[in-house]
PDB file of C-alpha atoms in Angstrom:
ATOM      1  CA  MET E  21      -4.032  24.153  14.186  1.00 47.00           C
ATOM      2  CA  ALA E  22      -1.659  22.047  16.193  1.00 46.00           C
ATOM      3  CA  SER E  23       2.406  23.179  14.864  1.00 44.00           C
ATOM      4  CA  LEU E  24       6.052  20.679  14.543  1.00 43.00           C
ATOM      5  CA  SER E  25       9.058  22.558  15.725  1.00 43.00           C
ATOM      6  CA  LEU E  26      12.213  21.680  14.345  1.00 44.00           C
ATOM      7  CA  PRO E  27      15.947  22.892  15.156  1.00 44.00           C
ATOM      8  CA  ASN E  28      17.719  24.479  12.067  1.00 45.00           C
ATOM      9  CA  HIS E  29      19.657  20.967  11.937  1.00 41.00           C
ATOM     10  CA  TYR E  30      16.741  19.295  10.221  1.00 39.00           C
ATOM     11  CA  LEU E  31      16.583  20.878   6.698  1.00 43.00           C
ATOM     12  CA  PRO E  32      17.651  19.074   3.957  1.00 43.00           C
ATOM     13  CA  THR E  33      21.775  20.608   3.168  1.00 39.00           C
ATOM     14  CA  PHE E  34      19.583  21.691  -0.215  1.00 38.00           C
ATOM     15  CA  LEU E  35      17.761  24.107   1.981  1.00 41.00           C
ATOM     16  CA  ARG E  36      20.386  25.563   3.860  1.00 39.00           C
ATOM     17  CA  SER E  37      22.813  26.760   1.034  1.00 40.00           C
ATOM     18  CA  HIS E  38      22.741  26.544  -2.602  1.00 41.00           C
ATOM     19  CA  SER E  39      25.117  27.844  -4.850  1.00 39.00           C
ATOM     20  CA  SER E  40      23.880  28.764  -8.272  1.00 42.00           C
ATOM     21  CA  ASN E  41      27.107  28.933 -11.229  1.00 43.00           C
ATOM     22  CA  TYR E  42      24.782  28.315 -14.259  1.00 41.00           C
ATOM     23  CA  PRO E  43      26.917  29.204 -17.808  1.00 43.00           C
ATOM     24  CA  SER E  44      24.400  30.641 -20.596  1.00 45.00           C
ATOM     25  CA  SER E  45      25.148  29.744 -23.936  1.00 43.00           C
ATOM     26  CA  GLN E  46      25.872  33.483 -25.015  1.00 46.00           C
ATOM     27  CA  ASN E  47      27.498  34.630 -22.320  1.00 47.00           C
ATOM     28  CA  LEU E  48      24.765  36.308 -20.973  1.00 49.00           C
ATOM     29  CA  PRO E  49      24.723  37.237 -17.199  1.00 48.00           C
ATOM     30  CA  LEU E  50      23.088  34.770 -13.836  1.00 47.00           C
ATOM     31  CA  SER E  51      22.469  36.170 -11.102  1.00 43.00           C
ATOM     32  CA  SER E  52      25.236  36.018  -8.341  1.00 42.00           C
ATOM     33  CA  THR E  53      23.074  34.931  -5.341  1.00 42.00           C
ATOM     34  CA  PRO E  54      24.495  35.089  -1.265  1.00 44.00           C
ATOM     35  CA  PRO E  55      23.886  31.484   0.442  1.00 43.00           C
ATOM     36  CA  ASN E  56      20.560  30.964   2.898  1.00 43.00           C
ATOM     37  CA  SER E  57      19.062  33.622   0.993  1.00 43.00           C
ATOM     38  CA  GLN E  58      17.373  32.089  -2.591  1.00 47.00           C
ATOM     39  CA  PHE E  59      15.427  28.821  -3.321  1.00 45.00           C
ATOM     40  CA  LEU E  60      16.370  28.039  -6.711  1.00 50.00           C
ATOM     41  CA  GLY E  61      13.498  30.478  -7.338  1.00 49.00           C
ATOM     42  CA  LEU E  62      12.003  31.299  -4.771  1.00 47.00           C
ATOM     43  CA  LYS E  63      14.098  33.999  -2.053  1.00 48.00           C
ATOM     44  CA  PHE E  64      13.658  31.778   0.765  1.00 44.00           C
ATOM     45  CA  SER E  65      14.353  32.539   4.394  1.00 43.00           C
ATOM     46  CA  HIS E  66      13.600  29.867   7.129  1.00 46.00           C
ATOM     47  CA  SER E  67      12.991  29.812  10.943  1.00 43.00           C
ATOM     48  CA  PRO E  68      13.173  26.094  13.567  1.00 45.00           C
ATOM     49  CA  SER E  69      10.450  27.376  14.061  1.00 45.00           C
ATOM     50  CA  THR E  70       8.102  25.128  11.188  1.00 43.00           C
ATOM     51  CA  SER E  71       3.387  25.138  10.972  1.00 45.00           C
ATOM     52  CA  ILE E  72       2.034  22.620   9.563  1.00 43.00           C
ATOM     53  CA  PRO E  73      -0.566  24.448   7.142  1.00 42.00           C
ATOM     54  CA  SER E  74      -4.175  23.494   7.366  1.00 41.00           C
ATOM     55  CA  SER E  75      -5.696  20.200   5.751  1.00 38.00           C
ATOM     56  CA  SER E  76      -8.039  22.685   3.530  1.00 37.00           C
ATOM     57  CA  PHE E  77      -4.260  24.442   1.913  1.00 38.00           C
ATOM     58  CA  LEU E  78      -2.671  21.087   1.494  1.00 38.00           C
ATOM     59  CA  ARG E  79      -5.700  19.624  -0.717  1.00 38.00           C
ATOM     60  CA  THR E  80      -5.623  23.338  -3.054  1.00 38.00           C
ATOM     61  CA  SER E  81      -1.290  22.871  -2.829  1.00 41.00           C
ATOM     62  CA  ILE E  82      -1.245  20.364  -3.937  1.00 44.00           C
ATOM     63  CA  PHE E  83      -4.166  19.138  -6.006  1.00 46.00           C
ATOM     64  CA  ALA E  84      -3.300  20.876  -9.419  1.00 46.00           C
ATOM     65  CA  LYS E  85      -6.919  21.904 -12.070  1.00 84.00           C
ATOM     66  CA  VAL E  86      -5.782  21.962 -14.660  1.00 95.00           C
ATOM     67  CA  SER E  87      -4.540  19.101 -16.628  1.00 95.00           C
ATOM     68  CA  LYS E  88      -4.523  17.057 -19.680  1.00 95.00           C
ATOM     69  CA  GLY E  89      -6.800  16.948 -21.643  1.00 96.00           C
ATOM     70  CA  SER E  90      -8.188  19.942 -20.083  1.00 96.00           C
ATOM     71  CA  LYS E  91      -9.022  23.852 -21.683  1.00 96.00           C
ATOM     72  CA  PRO E  92      -7.493  26.198 -18.364  1.00 96.00           C
ATOM     73  CA  PRO E  93     -10.403  28.366 -18.008  1.00 95.00           C
ATOM     74  CA  ASN E  94      -8.438  32.347 -19.359  1.00 97.00           C
ATOM     75  CA  PHE E  95      -6.744  35.123 -17.756  1.00 97.00           C
ATOM     76  CA  THR E  96      -5.649  38.368 -18.366  1.00 98.00           C
ATOM     77  CA  LEU E  97      -2.223  39.945 -16.864  1.00 98.00           C
ATOM     78  CA  LYS E  98      -0.844  42.493 -17.700  1.00 98.00           C
ATOM     79  CA  ASP E  99       3.102  42.381 -19.436  1.00 98.00           C
ATOM     80  CA  GLN E 100       6.588  43.532 -18.820  1.00 98.00           C
ATOM     81  CA  ASN E 101       5.285  46.469 -19.637  1.00 97.00           C
ATOM     82  CA  GLY E 102       2.457  46.858 -18.740  1.00 97.00           C
ATOM     83  CA  LYS E 103       0.416  46.149 -21.392  1.00 97.00           C
ATOM     84  CA  ASN E 104      -2.780  44.162 -20.877  1.00 98.00           C
ATOM     85  CA  VAL E 105      -2.355  40.249 -21.957  1.00 98.00           C
ATOM     86  CA  SER E 106      -5.553  37.348 -22.938  1.00 98.00           C
ATOM     87  CA  LEU E 107      -4.638  34.054 -22.883  1.00 98.00           C
ATOM     88  CA  SER E 108      -7.545  34.172 -25.822  1.00 96.00           C
ATOM     89  CA  SER E 109      -5.279  36.163 -27.857  1.00 96.00           C
ATOM     90  CA  PHE E 110      -3.367  33.081 -28.308  1.00 96.00           C
ATOM     91  CA  LYS E 111      -6.103  31.632 -29.567  1.00 91.00           C
ATOM     92  CA  GLY E 112      -5.373  29.359 -33.458  1.00 95.00           C
ATOM     93  CA  LYS E 113      -1.443  28.976 -31.850  1.00 96.00           C
ATOM     94  CA  PRO E 114       0.217  26.916 -29.532  1.00 97.00           C
ATOM     95  CA  VAL E 115       0.777  28.346 -26.382  1.00 98.00           C
ATOM     96  CA  VAL E 116       3.190  27.651 -23.790  1.00 98.00           C
ATOM     97  CA  VAL E 117       3.019  28.194 -20.287  1.00 98.00           C
ATOM     98  CA  TYR E 118       5.736  28.410 -17.781  1.00 98.00           C
ATOM     99  CA  PHE E 119       4.719  29.317 -14.104  1.00 97.00           C
ATOM    100  CA  TYR E 120       7.327  29.830 -11.970  1.00 97.00           C
ATOM    101  CA  PRO E 121       8.178  31.067  -8.517  1.00 96.00           C
ATOM    102  CA  ALA E 122       9.736  34.645  -9.063  1.00 96.00           C
ATOM    103  CA  ASP E 123      12.219  37.054 -10.941  1.00 98.00           C
ATOM    104  CA  GLU E 124      16.019  36.730 -10.663  1.00 97.00           C
ATOM    105  CA  THR E 125      16.609  33.278  -8.546  1.00 95.00           C
ATOM    106  CA  PRO E 126      18.702  30.602  -9.350  1.00 95.00           C
ATOM    107  CA  GLY E 127      16.502  28.736 -10.911  1.00 95.00           C
ATOM    108  CA  CYS E 128      14.404  30.605 -12.380  1.00 96.00           C
ATOM    109  CA  THR E 129      16.628  32.510 -14.020  1.00 97.00           C
ATOM    110  CA  LYS E 130      18.609  29.312 -15.605  1.00 96.00           C
ATOM    111  CA  GLN E 131      14.351  28.264 -16.629  1.00 97.00           C
ATOM    112  CA  ALA E 132      14.534  31.961 -18.292  1.00 98.00           C
ATOM    113  CA  CYS E 133      17.781  31.927 -20.292  1.00 97.00           C
ATOM    114  CA  ALA E 134      17.153  28.576 -21.230  1.00 97.00           C
ATOM    115  CA  PHE E 135      13.908  29.329 -22.579  1.00 97.00           C
ATOM    116  CA  ARG E 136      15.347  32.105 -24.829  1.00 98.00           C
ATOM    117  CA  ASP E 137      17.783  30.420 -25.936  1.00 98.00           C
ATOM    118  CA  SER E 138      15.915  27.408 -27.348  1.00 97.00           C
ATOM    119  CA  TYR E 139      13.360  29.998 -28.432  1.00 97.00           C
ATOM    120  CA  GLU E 140      14.004  30.087 -32.420  1.00 97.00           C
ATOM    121  CA  LYS E 141      13.045  25.986 -31.735  1.00 97.00           C
ATOM    122  CA  PHE E 142       9.675  27.280 -30.146  1.00 97.00           C
ATOM    123  CA  LYS E 143       8.790  30.117 -32.900  1.00 96.00           C
ATOM    124  CA  LYS E 144      10.467  27.505 -35.770  1.00 95.00           C
ATOM    125  CA  ALA E 145       7.167  25.755 -34.183  1.00 95.00           C
ATOM    126  CA  GLY E 146       5.042  28.074 -34.394  1.00 96.00           C
ATOM    127  CA  ALA E 147       4.786  28.246 -30.248  1.00 97.00           C
ATOM    128  CA  VAL E 148       3.816  30.869 -27.949  1.00 97.00           C
ATOM    129  CA  VAL E 149       5.879  31.281 -24.879  1.00 98.00           C
ATOM    130  CA  VAL E 150       4.065  32.823 -21.635  1.00 98.00           C
ATOM    131  CA  GLY E 151       6.052  32.663 -18.028  1.00 98.00           C
ATOM    132  CA  ILE E 152       3.790  33.902 -15.839  1.00 98.00           C
ATOM    133  CA  SER E 153       4.871  34.839 -11.616  1.00 97.00           C
ATOM    134  CA  GLY E 154       3.912  36.827  -8.304  1.00 96.00           C
ATOM    135  CA  ASP E 155       6.627  39.864  -8.846  1.00 97.00           C
ATOM    136  CA  ASP E 156       5.002  43.321 -11.253  1.00 97.00           C
ATOM    137  CA  ALA E 157       5.008  44.553 -14.482  1.00 97.00           C
ATOM    138  CA  SER E 158       8.003  46.123 -13.162  1.00 98.00           C
ATOM    139  CA  SER E 159      10.256  43.325 -11.984  1.00 98.00           C
ATOM    140  CA  HIS E 160       9.197  41.608 -15.548  1.00 98.00           C
ATOM    141  CA  LYS E 161      11.103  44.612 -17.450  1.00 98.00           C
ATOM    142  CA  ALA E 162      14.178  44.536 -15.247  1.00 98.00           C
ATOM    143  CA  PHE E 163      14.347  40.986 -15.874  1.00 98.00           C
ATOM    144  CA  ALA E 164      13.520  40.614 -19.085  1.00 98.00           C
ATOM    145  CA  SER E 165      16.578  43.710 -20.687  1.00 98.00           C
ATOM    146  CA  LYS E 166      18.864  42.082 -18.311  1.00 98.00           C
ATOM    147  CA  TYR E 167      19.466  38.593 -19.462  1.00 98.00           C
ATOM    148  CA  LYS E 168      17.451  39.514 -23.082  1.00 98.00           C
ATOM    149  CA  LEU E 169      14.249  37.472 -22.650  1.00 98.00           C
ATOM    150  CA  PRO E 170      12.275  37.663 -26.069  1.00 98.00           C
ATOM    151  CA  PHE E 171       9.117  36.743 -24.455  1.00 98.00           C
ATOM    152  CA  THR E 172       6.620  37.741 -22.452  1.00 98.00           C
ATOM    153  CA  LEU E 173       6.472  37.724 -19.088  1.00 98.00           C
ATOM    154  CA  LEU E 174       3.194  38.371 -17.188  1.00 98.00           C
ATOM    155  CA  SER E 175       2.662  39.874 -13.581  1.00 98.00           C
ATOM    156  CA  ASP E 176       0.470  37.921 -11.567  1.00 97.00           C
ATOM    157  CA  GLU E 177       0.589  39.802  -8.349  1.00 94.00           C
ATOM    158  CA  GLY E 178      -1.495  38.026  -5.246  1.00 93.00           C
ATOM    159  CA  ASN E 179      -1.075  35.337  -7.183  1.00 94.00           C
ATOM    160  CA  LYS E 180      -4.606  34.469  -8.778  1.00 95.00           C
ATOM    161  CA  VAL E 181      -3.982  32.418 -11.588  1.00 97.00           C
ATOM    162  CA  ARG E 182      -1.887  30.297 -10.332  1.00 95.00           C
ATOM    163  CA  LYS E 183      -4.155  29.566  -8.504  1.00 94.00           C
ATOM    164  CA  GLU E 184      -7.124  29.317 -10.782  1.00 95.00           C
ATOM    165  CA  TRP E 185      -5.111  26.374 -12.775  1.00 96.00           C
ATOM    166  CA  GLY E 186      -4.752  24.976  -9.303  1.00 94.00           C
ATOM    167  CA  VAL E 187      -0.882  25.041  -9.481  1.00 94.00           C
ATOM    168  CA  PRO E 188       0.316  23.277  -7.129  1.00 90.00           C
ATOM    169  CA  GLY E 189       3.292  24.104  -4.372  1.00 87.00           C
ATOM    170  CA  ASP E 190       6.270  21.860  -2.973  1.00 78.00           C
ATOM    171  CA  PHE E 191       6.575  22.353   0.968  1.00 77.00           C
ATOM    172  CA  PHE E 192       3.943  22.444   1.484  1.00 75.00           C
ATOM    173  CA  GLY E 193       2.370  25.612  -0.526  1.00 73.00           C
ATOM    174  CA  SER E 194       5.774  27.458   1.115  1.00 76.00           C
ATOM    175  CA  LEU E 195       7.395  27.032  -2.509  1.00 81.00           C
ATOM    176  CA  PRO E 196       5.272  28.637  -5.594  1.00 89.00           C
ATOM    177  CA  GLY E 197       5.483  25.938  -7.276  1.00 91.00           C
ATOM    178  CA  ARG E 198       7.049  25.495 -10.862  1.00 95.00           C
ATOM    179  CA  GLU E 199       4.866  23.699 -13.363  1.00 96.00           C
ATOM    180  CA  THR E 200       4.963  24.629 -17.635  1.00 97.00           C
ATOM    181  CA  TYR E 201       1.642  23.657 -20.016  1.00 98.00           C
ATOM    182  CA  VAL E 202       1.447  22.880 -23.333  1.00 98.00           C
ATOM    183  CA  ILE E 203      -2.235  24.676 -24.244  1.00 98.00           C
ATOM    184  CA  ASP E 204      -2.694  22.454 -28.476  1.00 97.00           C
ATOM    185  CA  LYS E 205      -4.050  25.672 -31.277  1.00 95.00           C
ATOM    186  CA  ASN E 206      -7.606  25.117 -29.798  1.00 95.00           C
ATOM    187  CA  GLY E 207      -6.827  25.041 -26.617  1.00 96.00           C
ATOM    188  CA  VAL E 208      -6.368  21.861 -25.432  1.00 97.00           C
ATOM    189  CA  VAL E 209      -3.786  21.414 -23.203  1.00 97.00           C
ATOM    190  CA  GLN E 210      -1.040  18.414 -24.427  1.00 97.00           C
ATOM    191  CA  LEU E 211       1.188  17.977 -21.041  1.00 96.00           C
ATOM    192  CA  VAL E 212       1.603  19.320 -17.466  1.00 96.00           C
ATOM    193  CA  TYR E 213       5.260  19.434 -16.627  1.00 95.00           C
ATOM    194  CA  ASN E 214       6.473  20.258 -12.798  1.00 94.00           C
ATOM    195  CA  ASN E 215       9.129  20.136 -12.456  1.00 90.00           C
ATOM    196  CA  GLN E 216      11.173  22.332  -9.302  1.00 88.00           C
ATOM    197  CA  PHE E 217      14.748  21.488  -8.847  1.00 88.00           C
ATOM    198  CA  GLN E 218      15.311  20.757 -13.057  1.00 92.00           C
ATOM    199  CA  PRO E 219      14.903  24.332 -14.912  1.00 92.00           C
ATOM    200  CA  GLU E 220      15.503  23.300 -17.876  1.00 92.00           C
ATOM    201  CA  LYS E 221      13.565  19.713 -18.123  1.00 93.00           C
ATOM    202  CA  HIS E 222      10.580  21.948 -18.599  1.00 95.00           C
ATOM    203  CA  ILE E 223      12.639  22.508 -22.718  1.00 95.00           C
ATOM    204  CA  ASP E 224      13.555  18.945 -23.646  1.00 93.00           C
ATOM    205  CA  GLU E 225      10.022  18.049 -22.646  1.00 93.00           C
ATOM    206  CA  THR E 226       7.937  21.083 -23.691  1.00 96.00           C
ATOM    207  CA  LEU E 227       9.584  21.124 -27.331  1.00 96.00           C
ATOM    208  CA  LYS E 228       9.533  17.529 -27.655  1.00 94.00           C
ATOM    209  CA  ILE E 229       5.393  17.869 -26.994  1.00 95.00           C
ATOM    210  CA  LEU E 230       4.541  20.997 -29.580  1.00 95.00           C
ATOM    211  CA  GLN E 231       7.269  18.974 -31.980  1.00 89.00           C
ATOM    212  CA  SER E 232       4.274  15.744 -32.421  1.00 89.00           C
ATOM    213  CA  LEU E 233       2.005  18.077 -32.823  1.00 85.00           C
TER     214      LEU E 233
END
């Protein structure tokens, strides 16, 4: 497989450093992160040499399998309390399923707290909110407890469900995708929203769709 070597100064500025100062409307703590260690939801480190992924990997990473108007595949995953939760158990209710890169990273913390701060609006719309990442149940439990998250977090270790749903990655698949799905009470996807760099936009776009259902 061909490879491409890039010196560090070719990396975008936002990959080399970032700052995280995300206030919460409830004055709850948000993570403070040293520079060069995390980036918008990924525990990230870079090397002067970057390999170009194979074409088959790129196809898997870029093209989503779940789209608007489709019915996504069912899953059963463990929540933050170690209990099995299936997508099918929410049948008859609107469901918001959001995939995020990792617990305790700046963008993911900001996104989770934004869902938390708008949670009453989701309840009013009759919707269930479910967050999914590759972290284990104990990580989810600590994350939910620290930020007082009132919704379910599911552990997709090995990213099996992420792959089945075709959640696209960023930067040639090196950064796990941040994608939100709104599923109506009949199990049909009404929104697929992807925005890695503006985590709070997921909440705004999701509520717009829910209020129109």
